[in-house]
Coordinates of C-alpha atoms in Angstrom, one line a residue:
Chain D
M614 CA 126.4 79.9 137.4
A615 CA 126.1 76.2 136.3
A616 CA 124.3 75.5 139.8
R617 CA 121.6 78.2 139.3
F618 CA 121.2 77.3 135.9
S619 CA 120.5 73.7 137.0
V620 CA 117.9 74.8 139.6
A621 CA 116.0 76.4 136.9
R622 CA 116.1 73.5 134.5
A623 CA 114.7 71.3 137.7
A624 CA 112.3 73.8 138.1
R625 CA 111.2 73.7 134.8
Q626 CA 110.9 70.1 134.4
L627 CA 108.8 70.2 137.6
S628 CA 106.5 72.7 135.7
S629 CA 106.6 71.1 132.7
S630 CA 105.8 67.5 133.8
A631 CA 102.7 69.2 135.8
A632 CA 101.5 70.6 132.5
R633 CA 101.7 67.0 131.0
R634 CA 99.0 65.7 133.6
P635 CA 96.2 65.0 131.8
S636 CA 94.1 66.4 134.0
S637 CA 95.4 69.7 133.2
R638 CA 93.9 69.4 130.0
V639 CA 90.6 68.9 131.3
T640 CA 90.5 71.9 133.7
S641 CA 91.6 75.1 132.6
P642 CA 95.4 75.7 132.8
C643 CA 94.7 78.0 135.7
Q644 CA 92.4 76.3 137.7
R645 CA 95.0 73.8 137.9
W646 CA 97.8 76.0 139.4
Q647 CA 95.2 77.0 142.1
A648 CA 94.5 73.3 142.4
A649 CA 97.8 72.2 142.8
A650 CA 98.8 75.1 145.4
P651 CA 101.5 73.2 147.3
V652 CA 103.4 72.7 144.2
E653 CA 103.2 76.0 142.9
R654 CA 104.3 77.1 146.5
R655 CA 107.4 75.1 146.0
L656 CA 107.7 76.3 142.6
F657 CA 107.5 79.8 143.5
S658 CA 110.4 79.8 145.8
V659 CA 112.6 79.2 142.8
S660 CA 110.3 81.2 140.5
A661 CA 113.1 84.2 140.3
A662 CA 115.3 81.6 138.2
V663 CA 112.1 80.3 136.2
K664 CA 110.8 83.6 135.2
E665 CA 114.2 84.8 134.3
K666 CA 114.1 85.3 130.3
K667 CA 116.1 82.9 128.8
Y668 CA 118.1 83.1 125.4
T669 CA 118.9 80.5 122.8
E670 CA 122.1 80.0 120.4
D671 CA 119.8 81.2 117.6
H672 CA 119.2 84.5 119.4
E673 CA 115.7 84.1 120.4
W674 CA 114.1 84.7 123.9
I675 CA 111.6 82.8 125.6
E676 CA 109.7 83.9 129.2
L677 CA 107.7 81.5 131.0
S678 CA 104.8 83.2 132.6
P679 CA 104.0 81.0 135.9
D680 CA 101.9 84.1 137.3
G681 CA 98.9 82.4 137.6
K682 CA 97.2 84.5 134.7
T683 CA 99.3 82.9 131.9
C684 CA 100.6 79.7 133.5
T685 CA 102.6 77.6 131.1
F686 CA 102.4 80.0 128.1
D687 CA 105.6 81.2 127.1
T688 CA 106.5 84.3 125.1
L689 CA 108.9 84.4 122.4
G690 CA 110.9 86.7 120.5
I691 CA 114.2 87.7 118.8
S692 CA 117.0 89.2 121.1
S693 CA 118.1 92.8 120.8
Y694 CA 121.3 91.6 119.5
A695 CA 119.3 89.6 116.7
A696 CA 117.3 92.5 115.9
N697 CA 120.3 94.8 115.7
Q698 CA 122.2 92.2 113.5
L699 CA 119.2 92.0 111.1
G700 CA 119.1 95.8 110.3
D701 CA 115.5 97.2 109.4
V702 CA 112.8 94.4 109.4
V703 CA 110.5 95.2 106.9
Y704 CA 108.0 92.4 107.2
A705 CA 107.3 89.6 109.9
E706 CA 105.9 86.8 108.9
L707 CA 104.0 85.3 111.8
P708 CA 102.4 81.8 112.6
K709 CA 98.8 81.2 112.5
V710 CA 97.0 80.9 115.9
D711 CA 96.6 77.3 117.0
L712 CA 99.3 76.4 114.9
E713 CA 100.8 72.8 116.4
I714 CA 104.9 73.3 116.8
N715 CA 107.7 71.4 117.9
A716 CA 110.8 72.5 119.6
G717 CA 113.3 73.6 116.6
D718 CA 110.5 74.6 114.1
A719 CA 110.9 77.7 112.3
I720 CA 107.5 79.5 113.7
G721 CA 108.0 82.5 111.4
A722 CA 110.5 84.6 109.8
V723 CA 111.2 88.4 109.3
E724 CA 112.6 89.9 106.6
S725 CA 115.1 92.7 106.6
V726 CA 117.6 94.2 103.7
K727 CA 116.7 91.5 101.3
S728 CA 117.2 88.5 104.2
A729 CA 114.6 86.1 105.3
S730 CA 115.5 84.9 108.5
D731 CA 113.9 82.0 110.4
I732 CA 112.4 82.4 113.7
L733 CA 112.9 79.0 115.8
T734 CA 111.2 78.2 118.8
P735 CA 112.9 76.3 121.5
V736 CA 109.6 75.1 122.8
G737 CA 106.9 72.7 121.4
G738 CA 103.2 73.2 121.9
K739 CA 100.5 75.4 120.6
V740 CA 100.2 79.0 119.4
T741 CA 97.8 80.8 121.3
E742 CA 98.7 84.6 120.4
I743 CA 100.5 86.6 118.2
N744 CA 101.6 90.0 118.1
R745 CA 99.3 91.2 115.7
V746 CA 101.0 94.8 116.1
L747 CA 104.1 93.7 113.9
E748 CA 101.8 93.1 110.7
E749 CA 101.0 96.8 110.6
K750 CA 104.5 97.8 112.5
P751 CA 107.4 95.4 111.8
G752 CA 109.5 98.2 112.8
Q753 CA 108.6 97.4 116.7
L754 CA 110.9 94.3 116.3
N755 CA 113.9 96.8 115.9
K756 CA 112.4 99.4 118.5
D757 CA 111.5 96.7 121.3
P758 CA 112.6 93.5 120.3
E759 CA 112.4 92.0 123.9
G760 CA 109.5 93.5 124.8
E761 CA 106.4 95.4 122.7
G762 CA 108.2 93.4 119.9
W763 CA 107.3 89.9 121.0
I764 CA 106.4 87.3 118.3
A765 CA 104.3 84.5 119.7
K766 CA 103.0 83.1 122.8
V767 CA 102.9 79.3 122.9
E768 CA 101.2 76.9 125.3
A769 CA 104.0 74.6 126.0
A770 CA 103.8 71.0 125.6
G771 CA 106.9 69.7 127.2
E772 CA 110.4 71.4 128.4
P773 CA 112.4 73.7 125.7
E774 CA 115.1 71.9 124.0
G775 CA 118.4 72.7 123.2
K776 CA 120.8 75.3 125.3
L777 CA 119.1 78.0 127.0
M778 CA 121.3 80.9 128.6
S779 CA 120.7 83.5 131.0
K780 CA 120.6 87.2 130.2
Q781 CA 124.4 87.2 131.6
E782 CA 125.4 83.6 129.9
Y783 CA 124.0 85.0 126.4
T784 CA 125.9 88.3 126.6
A785 CA 129.2 86.3 127.1
F786 CA 128.1 84.0 124.3
I787 CA 127.5 87.0 122.0
E788 CA 130.7 88.4 122.9
E789 CA 132.7 85.5 122.1
A790 CA 131.0 85.0 118.7
Chain P
M439 CA 124.7 52.6 92.0
A440 CA 123.0 56.0 91.0
R441 CA 121.3 56.0 94.3
R442 CA 124.8 55.7 96.1
A443 CA 125.8 58.9 93.9
F444 CA 123.2 60.8 95.4
A445 CA 123.3 59.6 98.9
S446 CA 127.0 60.9 98.5
F447 CA 126.1 64.3 97.4
S448 CA 124.5 64.7 101.0
E449 CA 127.3 63.2 102.8
T450 CA 129.8 65.2 100.9
L451 CA 128.1 68.4 101.8
A452 CA 127.9 67.5 105.3
N453 CA 131.3 66.0 105.5
P454 CA 133.2 68.6 107.9
A455 CA 136.9 68.0 105.9
N456 CA 135.3 69.6 102.9
R457 CA 135.6 73.1 103.9
V458 CA 135.4 74.4 100.6
Q459 CA 133.2 73.1 97.7
S460 CA 132.2 74.2 94.3
Y461 CA 129.0 72.9 92.4
V462 CA 127.6 73.9 88.8
S463 CA 124.3 72.7 88.1
R464 CA 123.5 71.3 84.5
S465 CA 119.7 71.9 84.8
N466 CA 117.9 74.7 83.9
D467 CA 114.7 74.2 86.1
P468 CA 114.3 76.9 88.6
Y469 CA 112.4 75.1 91.2
L470 CA 115.3 72.4 91.2
N471 CA 118.1 75.0 91.5
L472 CA 116.6 76.7 94.3
S473 CA 115.8 73.0 95.9
I474 CA 119.0 71.9 95.6
E475 CA 120.5 75.4 96.8
D476 CA 118.2 75.1 99.9
H477 CA 119.6 71.6 100.7
I478 CA 123.3 73.1 100.3
L479 CA 122.2 75.8 103.1
R480 CA 120.6 73.0 105.2
T481 CA 123.3 70.2 104.8
S482 CA 126.2 71.6 104.4
S483 CA 128.7 71.4 107.3
P484 CA 128.7 74.4 109.8
D485 CA 131.9 75.6 108.8
S486 CA 131.8 75.2 105.1
T487 CA 131.3 77.6 102.4
V488 CA 129.9 76.4 99.3
L489 CA 129.6 77.9 95.9
F490 CA 126.7 77.0 93.6
L491 CA 126.6 78.3 89.9
Y492 CA 123.2 77.7 87.8
T493 CA 121.4 79.1 84.9
N494 CA 117.7 78.8 84.8
R495 CA 115.1 78.6 81.6
P496 CA 113.2 82.3 81.4
C497 CA 111.2 82.5 84.6
V498 CA 109.9 85.6 87.0
V499 CA 111.4 85.0 90.6
I500 CA 109.6 86.9 93.3
G501 CA 110.8 87.5 96.8
R502 CA 109.4 85.6 99.6
N503 CA 107.2 88.0 101.2
Q504 CA 105.9 89.3 97.9
N505 CA 102.9 89.7 95.9
P506 CA 102.6 88.5 92.8
W507 CA 99.7 90.3 91.6
T508 CA 101.4 93.7 92.1
E509 CA 105.0 92.6 91.1
V510 CA 104.2 90.5 88.0
N511 CA 102.1 91.0 84.7
L512 CA 100.5 87.8 85.5
G513 CA 98.2 88.4 82.2
I514 CA 101.3 88.0 79.9
L515 CA 102.6 85.0 81.8
D516 CA 99.3 83.2 81.1
A517 CA 99.5 84.0 77.8
A518 CA 102.7 82.5 77.4
T519 CA 101.6 79.3 79.2
R520 CA 98.6 79.0 77.1
G521 CA 100.6 79.4 73.9
G522 CA 99.2 79.9 70.5
Q523 CA 95.5 80.3 71.0
A524 CA 96.0 83.3 73.6
A525 CA 99.0 84.7 71.8
K526 CA 97.3 86.6 69.2
S527 CA 94.9 88.7 71.5
T528 CA 97.9 89.6 73.8
E529 CA 100.4 92.3 73.1
P530 CA 103.9 90.9 73.7
P531 CA 105.9 88.9 71.7
A532 CA 106.2 86.4 74.5
I533 CA 109.6 84.7 75.0
G534 CA 107.4 81.3 75.5
D535 CA 107.0 79.6 78.4
V536 CA 107.9 81.6 81.3
D537 CA 107.7 80.1 84.7
L538 CA 106.6 82.0 87.7
V539 CA 108.7 81.1 90.9
R540 CA 108.4 82.2 94.9
R541 CA 111.8 81.7 96.3
R542 CA 112.9 81.3 100.0
S543 CA 115.1 84.2 100.4
G544 CA 113.9 87.6 100.7
G545 CA 114.2 90.8 98.5
G546 CA 112.7 91.9 95.2
T547 CA 111.5 90.5 91.7
V548 CA 114.0 89.3 89.2
F549 CA 113.8 87.8 85.7
H550 CA 116.0 85.2 84.6
D551 CA 116.7 83.5 81.6
E552 CA 119.7 81.8 79.5
G553 CA 121.8 84.9 79.5
N554 CA 121.8 85.3 83.1
V555 CA 124.1 83.2 85.6
N556 CA 122.8 82.8 89.2
W557 CA 125.6 82.6 92.0
S558 CA 125.2 81.6 95.4
I559 CA 127.4 81.6 98.4
T560 CA 126.5 79.4 101.7
C561 CA 128.7 80.5 104.5
P562 CA 128.7 80.3 108.3
R563 CA 126.8 83.4 109.6
A564 CA 129.5 84.6 111.9
T565 CA 131.7 85.3 108.8
F566 CA 128.9 86.5 106.6
T567 CA 128.4 90.1 105.6
R568 CA 125.9 91.2 102.8
D569 CA 128.9 92.9 100.8
L570 CA 131.5 90.1 101.4
H571 CA 130.6 87.7 98.4
A572 CA 129.1 90.7 96.0
E573 CA 132.8 92.1 96.5
M574 CA 134.3 88.8 95.4
V575 CA 132.3 88.6 92.1
V576 CA 133.5 92.3 91.5
R577 CA 137.0 91.2 91.7
A578 CA 136.3 88.4 89.3
L579 CA 134.5 90.9 87.0
R580 CA 137.3 93.3 86.9
K581 CA 139.9 90.6 86.2
L582 CA 138.0 90.0 83.1
G583 CA 138.1 93.8 82.0
V584 CA 134.9 94.7 83.4
D585 CA 136.1 97.9 85.4
R586 CA 133.0 99.6 85.7
A587 CA 131.7 96.9 87.9
R588 CA 131.4 97.6 91.8
V589 CA 128.6 96.8 94.9
N590 CA 126.6 99.5 95.5
E591 CA 124.6 100.5 98.8
R592 CA 121.9 97.9 98.1
H593 CA 124.5 95.1 98.0
D594 CA 123.8 94.5 94.4
I595 CA 126.3 94.8 91.3
V596 CA 126.3 97.8 88.9
L597 CA 128.1 99.0 85.9
D598 CA 128.9 102.9 86.4
Q599 CA 128.1 104.9 83.4
G600 CA 130.3 108.1 84.0
H601 CA 132.1 109.5 81.1
Q602 CA 135.1 110.9 82.9
K603 CA 138.0 108.9 84.3
G604 CA 138.7 109.5 88.0
A605 CA 141.5 108.5 90.3
V606 CA 140.3 105.6 92.4
E607 CA 142.3 103.0 94.5
P608 CA 141.9 99.6 92.3
S609 CA 141.5 97.5 95.2
D610 CA 138.1 99.2 96.0
T611 CA 135.2 97.1 95.3
H612 CA 132.6 100.3 95.9
R613 CA 134.1 102.6 93.7
T614 CA 135.2 102.9 90.0
P615 CA 136.9 105.4 88.1
Y616 CA 133.6 106.0 86.6
T617 CA 131.4 106.7 89.5
L618 CA 129.2 109.6 89.6
R619 CA 127.9 111.1 92.9
D620 CA 124.5 109.9 93.9
G621 CA 121.5 110.3 91.8
A622 CA 123.9 112.1 88.7
L623 CA 123.0 110.7 85.3
P624 CA 123.7 108.6 83.6
R625 CA 122.3 105.9 86.3
P626 CA 124.5 102.9 87.1
L627 CA 123.1 99.8 85.4
K628 CA 122.2 97.1 87.5
V629 CA 123.6 93.8 86.5
S630 CA 123.4 91.4 89.4
G631 CA 120.7 91.7 92.2
S632 CA 121.1 90.0 96.1
A633 CA 119.2 88.2 98.2
Y634 CA 120.0 86.1 101.4
K635 CA 118.5 83.3 103.5
L636 CA 119.7 83.2 107.3
T637 CA 119.2 79.9 109.1
R638 CA 120.7 78.4 112.2
G639 CA 124.4 79.3 112.2
R640 CA 124.3 79.5 108.1
A641 CA 124.2 82.3 105.7
L642 CA 122.8 82.1 101.8
H643 CA 123.5 84.7 99.6
H644 CA 122.6 84.2 96.1
A645 CA 122.1 86.7 93.2
T646 CA 121.5 87.1 89.5
T647 CA 124.3 88.2 87.0
L648 CA 123.2 89.5 83.6
L649 CA 125.8 88.4 81.2
A650 CA 123.9 88.2 78.0
S651 CA 120.5 88.2 78.1
P652 CA 118.5 88.5 74.9
N653 CA 115.4 89.8 76.6
L654 CA 116.2 92.8 78.4
H655 CA 114.0 95.0 76.4
I656 CA 111.0 92.8 77.3
I657 CA 111.8 92.4 80.9
P658 CA 110.0 95.6 82.2
Q659 CA 106.7 94.3 80.6
Y660 CA 106.8 91.1 82.7
L661 CA 107.7 93.3 85.5
H662 CA 105.2 95.9 85.5
S663 CA 101.8 94.8 86.7
P664 CA 98.5 96.7 85.9
A665 CA 97.0 95.8 89.2
K666 CA 99.8 97.5 91.1
P667 CA 97.6 100.8 91.4
F668 CA 94.8 99.2 92.9
I669 CA 96.6 97.0 95.5
E670 CA 97.6 98.1 99.0
A671 CA 99.8 95.2 100.3
K672 CA 102.3 94.6 103.3
G673 CA 105.3 92.8 102.5
V674 CA 108.3 93.9 100.2
D675 CA 108.0 96.3 97.4
S676 CA 110.5 95.7 94.3
V677 CA 113.2 98.7 93.8
N678 CA 113.0 99.0 90.0
S679 CA 116.2 99.6 88.4
P680 CA 117.7 100.2 85.2
V681 CA 119.6 96.8 83.9
G682 CA 122.1 96.1 81.5
N683 CA 124.3 93.2 80.2
I684 CA 127.9 92.6 81.2
G685 CA 128.4 90.9 77.9
L686 CA 130.5 87.9 79.0
A687 CA 130.0 84.4 77.8
I688 CA 128.6 82.2 80.5
N689 CA 131.5 79.7 80.7
I690 CA 134.1 82.4 81.2
F691 CA 132.4 83.9 84.0
Q692 CA 131.6 80.8 85.7
R693 CA 135.3 79.7 85.3
H694 CA 136.7 83.2 86.7
L695 CA 134.1 83.0 89.4
Q696 CA 135.4 79.8 90.6
E697 CA 138.9 80.9 90.3
E698 CA 138.2 84.1 92.3
F699 CA 136.3 81.6 94.8
T700 CA 139.1 79.3 95.0
A701 CA 141.5 82.1 95.6
M702 CA 139.4 83.5 98.4
Y703 CA 138.8 80.4 100.4
G704 CA 140.7 77.1 98.5
E705 CA 144.3 77.9 99.3
T706 CA 143.7 77.7 103.0
S707 CA 142.6 74.0 102.3
K708 CA 143.5 71.4 100.0
H709 CA 139.9 69.7 100.4
T710 CA 138.1 71.7 97.5
I711 CA 135.3 69.6 96.1
A712 CA 134.3 70.5 92.8
E713 CA 131.4 68.7 91.3
I714 CA 128.5 69.1 88.6
V715 CA 125.0 68.4 89.8
C716 CA 121.7 67.9 87.8
E717 CA 118.1 66.3 87.3
E718 CA 118.9 63.3 88.8
H719 CA 119.5 64.8 92.1
L720 CA 115.7 65.4 92.3
N721 CA 116.0 61.9 93.7
I722 CA 117.4 62.7 96.7
P723 CA 114.3 62.9 99.2
E724 CA 115.1 66.2 100.6
I725 CA 115.5 68.0 97.3
R726 CA 112.5 66.6 95.7
K727 CA 110.6 67.7 99.2
G728 CA 111.9 71.3 98.5
Y729 CA 110.9 71.1 94.8
E730 CA 107.6 70.3 95.5
E731 CA 106.9 72.7 98.1
L732 CA 108.0 75.5 95.7
R733 CA 105.6 74.2 93.2
T734 CA 102.4 74.1 95.4
E735 CA 99.6 76.6 95.0
E736 CA 99.7 77.3 98.9
W737 CA 103.6 78.6 98.5
M738 CA 102.7 80.7 95.5
W739 CA 99.3 82.4 96.3
S740 CA 99.0 81.9 100.2
Q741 CA 102.3 82.9 101.1
T742 CA 101.1 86.4 100.0
P743 CA 101.1 89.2 102.7
Q744 CA 98.0 90.6 103.5
F745 CA 96.5 93.0 100.7
T746 CA 93.8 95.1 100.0
L747 CA 92.2 95.8 96.5
T748 CA 90.1 98.6 95.7
F749 CA 88.7 98.8 92.3
H750 CA 85.9 100.4 90.2
P751 CA 84.8 98.0 87.8
S752 CA 82.4 100.6 86.9
D753 CA 81.2 104.4 87.2
H754 CA 79.0 103.5 90.4
L755 CA 80.8 100.5 91.9
E756 CA 83.8 100.9 94.2
I757 CA 84.6 97.7 95.7
E758 CA 87.2 96.9 98.5
M759 CA 88.6 93.2 98.8
N760 CA 90.8 92.1 101.5
V761 CA 92.9 88.9 101.2
H762 CA 94.8 87.6 104.2
H763 CA 97.1 84.3 104.0
G764 CA 95.5 83.9 100.5
V765 CA 91.8 83.8 101.9
I766 CA 89.2 86.5 101.1
K767 CA 88.4 88.2 104.3
A768 CA 86.4 91.1 103.1
F769 CA 84.4 91.7 99.7
D770 CA 82.6 95.2 100.3
L771 CA 81.1 98.3 98.7
K772 CA 83.1 101.2 99.9
D773 CA 79.8 103.1 99.9
D774 CA 77.6 100.5 101.9
H775 CA 74.4 102.0 101.3
Q776 CA 74.5 101.4 97.3
S777 CA 74.6 97.7 98.2
T778 CA 73.0 95.7 95.5
H779 CA 71.7 92.3 95.8
T780 CA 74.4 90.9 93.2
I781 CA 77.2 92.2 95.3
R782 CA 75.6 90.6 98.5
K783 CA 75.5 87.5 96.6
I784 CA 79.0 87.9 95.3
R785 CA 80.2 88.6 98.8
T786 CA 78.4 85.5 100.3
V787 CA 80.1 83.2 97.4
L788 CA 83.7 85.0 98.1
L789 CA 83.9 85.2 101.6
E790 CA 86.5 82.8 103.3
Q791 CA 87.2 81.3 99.6
R792 CA 91.0 80.3 99.1
L793 CA 92.2 82.5 95.8
Q794 CA 93.9 79.1 95.0
D795 CA 90.9 77.5 94.5
I796 CA 89.5 80.2 92.1
R797 CA 90.6 78.9 88.6
G798 CA 89.0 81.8 86.8
W799 CA 86.8 84.4 88.3
N800 CA 84.0 84.3 85.8
E801 CA 83.9 80.5 85.7
F802 CA 84.2 80.4 89.5
L803 CA 81.2 83.1 90.1
R804 CA 78.9 81.9 87.3
D805 CA 79.4 78.2 89.0
H806 CA 78.5 79.6 92.3
L807 CA 75.8 82.2 91.7
E808 CA 72.1 81.3 91.2
Q809 CA 71.4 84.3 89.0
W810 CA 73.9 86.0 86.4
D811 CA 73.6 89.6 85.6
E812 CA 75.5 92.5 83.8
E813 CA 76.9 93.8 87.2
A814 CA 78.2 90.3 87.8
G815 CA 79.8 90.0 84.7
I816 CA 81.3 93.3 85.0
I817 CA 82.9 92.5 88.2
A818 CA 84.2 89.0 87.2
D819 CA 85.6 90.7 84.0
W820 CA 87.6 93.3 86.0
L821 CA 89.1 90.5 88.6
E822 CA 89.9 88.2 85.5
K823 CA 91.8 91.1 83.8
Y824 CA 93.5 92.0 87.0
M825 CA 93.5 89.4 89.5
P826 CA 94.5 86.2 87.3
I827 CA 95.1 83.3 89.4
L828 CA 97.2 81.2 86.9
K829 CA 97.5 77.3 86.8
L830 CA 100.6 76.6 87.8
S831 CA 101.9 74.8 84.7
K832 CA 103.2 71.0 84.7
L833 CA 102.4 70.4 88.3

């Protein structure tokens, strides 16, 4: 388990150091992936671990999408466990597109049963897209928190911070709590 | 010397040895008390439980995701802040200055005054439930002889109004001998309203407690907005409840609540900290930062969830105005073929305009329109009346 986790980390470090290369800022991120084909291929061999959804101790999830279309855009959301704990979500406060964020920032909040709960991002960068469906239907956050109820997409500018867990590790973590 | 005292407030909060802490505020400034409370939430050590008690000067406090134009009769707040000149033309007696505050927690709009005690508990999120500390407060109230107090299904505290006395397990904090079946009259009176803020590992539960408010009869006037029928808003609507006073003195309630808190948490630890906080705590940079954030126009107006105002300022006009993040995104006649020159001009002026920068609608539109006509005047007057954008006083 620990070994697999560290492979994922190493792969992440690789992909994020690529993202920090100055040239990647000039060319479109997707072109960069094509140009760096050898690196990509090497990454691809461990991509099952990279693409795996990761969970934070604050019950957010993050999914890196190195699929050639979205490149270093991470999708963020809250876990099913968190959605369940919150109760009926009545309002989702989403970040503005283009907002610059740091790892650990509250990028939004959800309100349920008179409670405002921060949504924290484990990764810094820039918000590229928000799930506008949640503005009309905040209940999506309860129905499908790890799918249709995603919160935002972020163009990552570095590695995620803090402890990230696999689904299995996360399940153990919430059972312990 | 003084500086050290403030530094020590943060250090005391953060010290893991202080698992049980209790504070009372001497200030009646709602912005300061909410900021001290937020500082407690952010700073207190992960396993600690902290009680904080405070009483605010008269203010209307809206929830984090609420719309001030639908929740609050802003016109009478404005009349109050403008003092004498406006008072004669406006109906209500006015309590004097009434602050408008948007808090960081969720939930609905409440009125605070000197007859209301706010209690707040910050605790680990793992042990938190929405009822846990409302139950603690009910136990304290019952020890003071308030045997009609219970926690209701909205996690608020109510006084049952039933006439018959039934048999009930005395330790049940969700039922009293006077509890009636759901919906039966007379309805229970709400005496305490709860709201919550959840962060990384920590939970804040805060609530009002109406002990002896002299303003119960006026509160509905403050909380009924004339603009509500015209606004369709995202976000959170308040639930209206009949309210009542418990009829206890503030200091007696505070003391008993502190005792109940100590009974619940204190005996397991000899490190119970009990201190008083006051205006000087505004010198703590984090508290000042929170205090200033709460008083910004951004937080008060632009935090408002998206809404659409649909209004008929005159028989032949029906206008739809959409506001997102406090910025006017649409201003259209519902029936577009009737669009007039004036409407088009007003639309040009208002689109992408932040509400918080419009001090008065009349003044703003007169300044920005080249020509002024009757139609513009009618629209400006309507907006002035129903959509006032108050100057947040003493900023």
